[in-house]
Amino acid sequence: MKTFFDLKQDVQAAGKCHGCGGCVSFCTAVNYGAIEMGENNLPRYASVEKCIDCGLCYQISPAVENNEEEIKRLARSSSH
């Protein structure tokens, strides 16, 4: 499963990030302070140790070709 680390490599480093904030909004660990929007309008780790590596941020990114069923599965499992 791809995580926020992969999102930074595959999307941000490749110049594909739109700065929409979806990854931060849907982060299942956002209440723990895992990721946040930086001053450059790009997501960043607020605390890498608090990231739970669920992969939802990667799947939700519009810059990644997503499998809709995988997104739904991840969203359901993170809401429990």
CSV table of N, CA and C in Angstrom, one decimal:
chain,number,residue,atom,x,y,z
A,1,MET,N,0.8,-1.2,0.0
A,1,MET,CA,0.0,0.0,0.0
A,1,MET,C,0.9,1.2,0.0
A,2,LYS,N,0.5,2.2,-0.8
A,2,LYS,CA,1.2,3.5,-0.9
A,2,LYS,C,0.8,4.4,0.2
A,3,THR,N,1.7,5.1,0.8
A,3,THR,CA,1.4,6.0,2.0
A,3,THR,C,1.7,7.5,1.6
A,4,PHE,N,1.7,8.3,2.6
A,4,PHE,CA,2.0,9.7,2.4
A,4,PHE,C,3.4,9.9,2.0
A,5,PHE,N,4.3,9.1,2.4
A,5,PHE,CA,5.7,9.1,2.0
A,5,PHE,C,5.7,9.0,0.4
A,6,ASP,N,5.0,8.0,-0.1
A,6,ASP,CA,4.9,7.7,-1.5
A,6,ASP,C,4.2,8.9,-2.2
A,7,LEU,N,3.2,9.5,-1.6
A,7,LEU,CA,2.5,10.6,-2.2
A,7,LEU,C,3.5,11.8,-2.4
A,8,LYS,N,4.4,12.0,-1.4
A,8,LYS,CA,5.4,13.1,-1.5
A,8,LYS,C,6.3,12.8,-2.7
A,9,GLN,N,6.7,11.5,-2.9
A,9,GLN,CA,7.6,11.1,-3.9
A,9,GLN,C,7.0,11.1,-5.3
A,10,ASP,N,5.8,10.4,-5.4
A,10,ASP,CA,5.2,10.2,-6.7
A,10,ASP,C,4.4,11.4,-7.2
A,11,VAL,N,3.9,12.2,-6.3
A,11,VAL,CA,3.0,13.3,-6.7
A,11,VAL,C,3.8,14.7,-6.5
A,12,GLN,N,4.2,15.0,-5.3
A,12,GLN,CA,4.8,16.3,-5.0
A,12,GLN,C,6.1,16.4,-5.8
A,13,ALA,N,7.0,15.5,-5.6
A,13,ALA,CA,8.3,15.6,-6.2
A,13,ALA,C,8.2,15.6,-7.7
A,14,ALA,N,7.2,15.0,-8.3
A,14,ALA,CA,7.0,14.9,-9.7
A,14,ALA,C,6.3,16.2,-10.2
A,15,GLY,N,5.9,17.1,-9.3
A,15,GLY,CA,5.3,18.4,-9.7
A,15,GLY,C,3.8,18.2,-10.1
A,16,LYS,N,3.2,17.1,-9.6
A,16,LYS,CA,1.8,16.8,-10.0
A,16,LYS,C,0.8,17.3,-8.9
A,17,CYS,N,1.3,17.7,-7.7
A,17,CYS,CA,0.4,18.1,-6.6
A,17,CYS,C,-0.3,19.4,-7.0
A,18,HIS,N,-1.7,19.4,-6.8
A,18,HIS,CA,-2.5,20.5,-7.1
A,18,HIS,C,-2.7,21.4,-5.9
A,19,GLY,N,-2.2,21.0,-4.7
A,19,GLY,CA,-2.4,21.8,-3.5
A,19,GLY,C,-3.8,21.8,-3.1
A,20,CYS,N,-4.7,20.8,-3.4
A,20,CYS,CA,-6.1,20.9,-3.1
A,20,CYS,C,-6.4,20.6,-1.6
A,21,GLY,N,-5.5,19.9,-0.9
A,21,GLY,CA,-5.6,19.6,0.5
A,21,GLY,C,-6.5,18.4,0.8
A,22,GLY,N,-6.9,17.7,-0.3
A,22,GLY,CA,-7.7,16.5,0.0
A,22,GLY,C,-7.0,15.5,0.9
A,23,CYS,N,-5.7,15.3,0.7
A,23,CYS,CA,-5.0,14.3,1.5
A,23,CYS,C,-5.0,14.7,2.9
A,24,VAL,N,-4.9,16.0,3.2
A,24,VAL,CA,-5.0,16.5,4.6
A,24,VAL,C,-6.4,16.4,5.2
A,25,SER,N,-7.4,16.7,4.4
A,25,SER,CA,-8.8,16.7,4.8
A,25,SER,C,-9.2,15.3,5.1
A,26,PHE,N,-8.8,14.3,4.3
A,26,PHE,CA,-9.3,12.9,4.5
A,26,PHE,C,-8.3,12.1,5.4
A,27,CYS,N,-7.2,12.7,5.8
A,27,CYS,CA,-6.2,11.9,6.6
A,27,CYS,C,-6.9,11.4,7.9
A,28,THR,N,-6.8,10.1,8.1
A,28,THR,CA,-7.4,9.4,9.2
A,28,THR,C,-6.6,9.8,10.5
A,29,ALA,N,-5.4,10.3,10.4
A,29,ALA,CA,-4.6,10.6,11.6
A,29,ALA,C,-4.5,12.1,11.7
A,30,VAL,N,-5.4,12.9,11.0
A,30,VAL,CA,-5.3,14.4,11.1
A,30,VAL,C,-5.5,14.9,12.5
A,31,ASN,N,-6.3,14.2,13.3
A,31,ASN,CA,-6.6,14.7,14.6
A,31,ASN,C,-5.4,14.4,15.5
A,32,TYR,N,-4.4,13.6,15.1
A,32,TYR,CA,-3.2,13.4,15.8
A,32,TYR,C,-2.1,14.3,15.3
A,33,GLY,N,-2.4,15.1,14.3
A,33,GLY,CA,-1.4,16.0,13.8
A,33,GLY,C,-0.3,15.4,12.9
A,34,ALA,N,-0.8,14.4,12.1
A,34,ALA,CA,0.2,13.7,11.2
A,34,ALA,C,0.6,14.5,10.0
A,35,ILE,N,-0.3,15.1,9.3
A,35,ILE,CA,0.0,15.9,8.1
A,35,ILE,C,-0.8,17.2,8.1
A,36,GLU,N,-0.3,18.2,7.4
A,36,GLU,CA,-0.9,19.5,7.4
A,36,GLU,C,-0.5,20.2,6.1
A,37,MET,N,-1.2,21.3,5.8
A,37,MET,CA,-0.8,22.1,4.6
A,37,MET,C,0.3,23.0,5.0
A,38,GLY,N,1.4,23.0,4.2
A,38,GLY,CA,2.5,23.9,4.5
A,38,GLY,C,2.3,25.3,3.9
A,39,GLU,N,3.2,26.2,4.2
A,39,GLU,CA,3.0,27.6,3.8
A,39,GLU,C,3.1,27.7,2.3
A,40,ASN,N,3.7,26.7,1.6
A,40,ASN,CA,3.7,26.8,0.1
A,40,ASN,C,2.5,26.1,-0.5
A,41,ASN,N,1.5,25.9,0.3
A,41,ASN,CA,0.2,25.3,-0.2
A,41,ASN,C,0.4,23.8,-0.6
A,42,LEU,N,1.4,23.1,-0.1
A,42,LEU,CA,1.6,21.7,-0.4
A,42,LEU,C,1.5,21.0,1.0
A,43,PRO,N,1.0,19.8,0.9
A,43,PRO,CA,0.9,19.0,2.2
A,43,PRO,C,2.3,18.5,2.6
A,44,ARG,N,2.4,18.4,3.9
A,44,ARG,CA,3.7,18.0,4.5
A,44,ARG,C,3.4,17.2,5.8
A,45,TYR,N,4.4,16.5,6.2
A,45,TYR,CA,4.3,15.9,7.6
A,45,TYR,C,4.3,17.0,8.6
A,46,ALA,N,3.4,16.9,9.5
A,46,ALA,CA,3.4,17.7,10.7
A,46,ALA,C,4.2,16.9,11.8
A,47,SER,N,4.0,15.6,11.8
A,47,SER,CA,4.7,14.7,12.6
A,47,SER,C,4.7,13.3,12.0
A,48,VAL,N,5.8,12.9,11.4
A,48,VAL,CA,5.9,11.7,10.7
A,48,VAL,C,5.6,10.5,11.6
A,49,GLU,N,5.9,10.6,12.8
A,49,GLU,CA,5.7,9.5,13.8
A,49,GLU,C,4.2,9.3,14.0
A,50,LYS,N,3.4,10.3,13.8
A,50,LYS,CA,2.0,10.1,14.0
A,50,LYS,C,1.2,9.6,12.8
A,51,CYS,N,1.9,9.5,11.7
A,51,CYS,CA,1.2,9.0,10.5
A,51,CYS,C,1.0,7.5,10.7
A,52,ILE,N,-0.2,7.0,10.4
A,52,ILE,CA,-0.6,5.6,10.6
A,52,ILE,C,-0.4,4.8,9.3
A,53,ASP,N,0.1,5.4,8.3
A,53,ASP,CA,0.4,4.7,7.0
A,53,ASP,C,-0.8,3.9,6.5
A,54,CYS,N,-2.0,4.6,6.5
A,54,CYS,CA,-3.2,3.9,6.1
A,54,CYS,C,-3.4,4.0,4.5
A,55,GLY,N,-2.7,5.0,3.9
A,55,GLY,CA,-2.8,5.1,2.4
A,55,GLY,C,-3.9,5.8,1.9
A,56,LEU,N,-4.8,6.3,2.7
A,56,LEU,CA,-6.0,7.0,2.2
A,56,LEU,C,-5.6,8.3,1.5
A,57,CYS,N,-4.6,9.0,2.0
A,57,CYS,CA,-4.1,10.2,1.4
A,57,CYS,C,-3.7,10.0,0.0
A,58,TYR,N,-3.0,8.9,-0.2
A,58,TYR,CA,-2.5,8.6,-1.6
A,58,TYR,C,-3.7,8.3,-2.5
A,59,GLN,N,-4.6,7.5,-2.0
A,59,GLN,CA,-5.7,7.1,-2.9
A,59,GLN,C,-6.6,8.3,-3.2
A,60,ILE,N,-6.7,9.2,-2.3
A,60,ILE,CA,-7.7,10.3,-2.5
A,60,ILE,C,-7.1,11.4,-3.4
A,61,SER,N,-5.8,11.4,-3.7
A,61,SER,CA,-5.2,12.5,-4.5
A,61,SER,C,-5.7,12.4,-5.9
A,62,PRO,N,-6.2,13.6,-6.5
A,62,PRO,CA,-6.6,13.6,-7.8
A,62,PRO,C,-5.5,13.4,-8.8
A,63,ALA,N,-4.3,13.5,-8.4
A,63,ALA,CA,-3.1,13.3,-9.3
A,63,ALA,C,-2.7,11.9,-9.4
A,64,VAL,N,-3.4,11.0,-8.7
A,64,VAL,CA,-3.1,9.6,-8.8
A,64,VAL,C,-4.3,8.9,-9.4
A,65,GLU,N,-4.0,8.0,-10.3
A,65,GLU,CA,-5.1,7.2,-10.9
A,65,GLU,C,-5.6,6.3,-9.9
A,66,ASN,N,-6.9,6.6,-9.5
A,66,ASN,CA,-7.5,5.9,-8.4
A,66,ASN,C,-8.4,4.7,-8.8
A,67,ASN,N,-8.4,3.8,-7.9
A,67,ASN,CA,-9.4,2.7,-8.0
A,67,ASN,C,-10.5,3.1,-7.1
A,68,GLU,N,-11.7,3.4,-7.6
A,68,GLU,CA,-12.8,3.9,-6.9
A,68,GLU,C,-13.2,2.9,-5.7
A,69,GLU,N,-13.2,1.6,-6.0
A,69,GLU,CA,-13.6,0.6,-5.0
A,69,GLU,C,-12.5,0.6,-3.9
A,70,GLU,N,-11.3,0.8,-4.2
A,70,GLU,CA,-10.2,0.8,-3.2
A,70,GLU,C,-10.4,2.1,-2.3
A,71,ILE,N,-10.8,3.2,-2.8
A,71,ILE,CA,-11.1,4.4,-2.0
A,71,ILE,C,-12.2,4.1,-1.1
A,72,LYS,N,-13.3,3.6,-1.6
A,72,LYS,CA,-14.5,3.3,-0.8
A,72,LYS,C,-14.1,2.3,0.4
A,73,ARG,N,-13.3,1.3,0.1
A,73,ARG,CA,-12.9,0.3,1.1
A,73,ARG,C,-12.1,1.0,2.2
A,74,LEU,N,-11.1,1.8,1.8
A,74,LEU,CA,-10.3,2.5,2.7
A,74,LEU,C,-11.1,3.5,3.6
A,75,ALA,N,-12.0,4.2,2.9
A,75,ALA,CA,-12.9,5.2,3.7
A,75,ALA,C,-13.8,4.5,4.7
A,76,ARG,N,-14.3,3.3,4.3
A,76,ARG,CA,-15.2,2.6,5.2
A,76,ARG,C,-14.3,2.0,6.4
A,77,SER,N,-13.1,1.5,6.1
A,77,SER,CA,-12.3,0.9,7.2
A,77,SER,C,-11.8,2.0,8.1
A,78,SER,N,-11.6,3.2,7.6
A,78,SER,CA,-11.0,4.3,8.5
A,78,SER,C,-12.1,4.9,9.4
A,79,SER,N,-13.4,4.7,9.0
A,79,SER,CA,-14.5,5.4,9.8
A,79,SER,C,-14.9,4.5,11.0
A,80,HIS,N,-14.3,3.4,11.1
A,80,HIS,CA,-14.7,2.5,12.3
A,80,HIS,C,-13.8,2.7,13.4
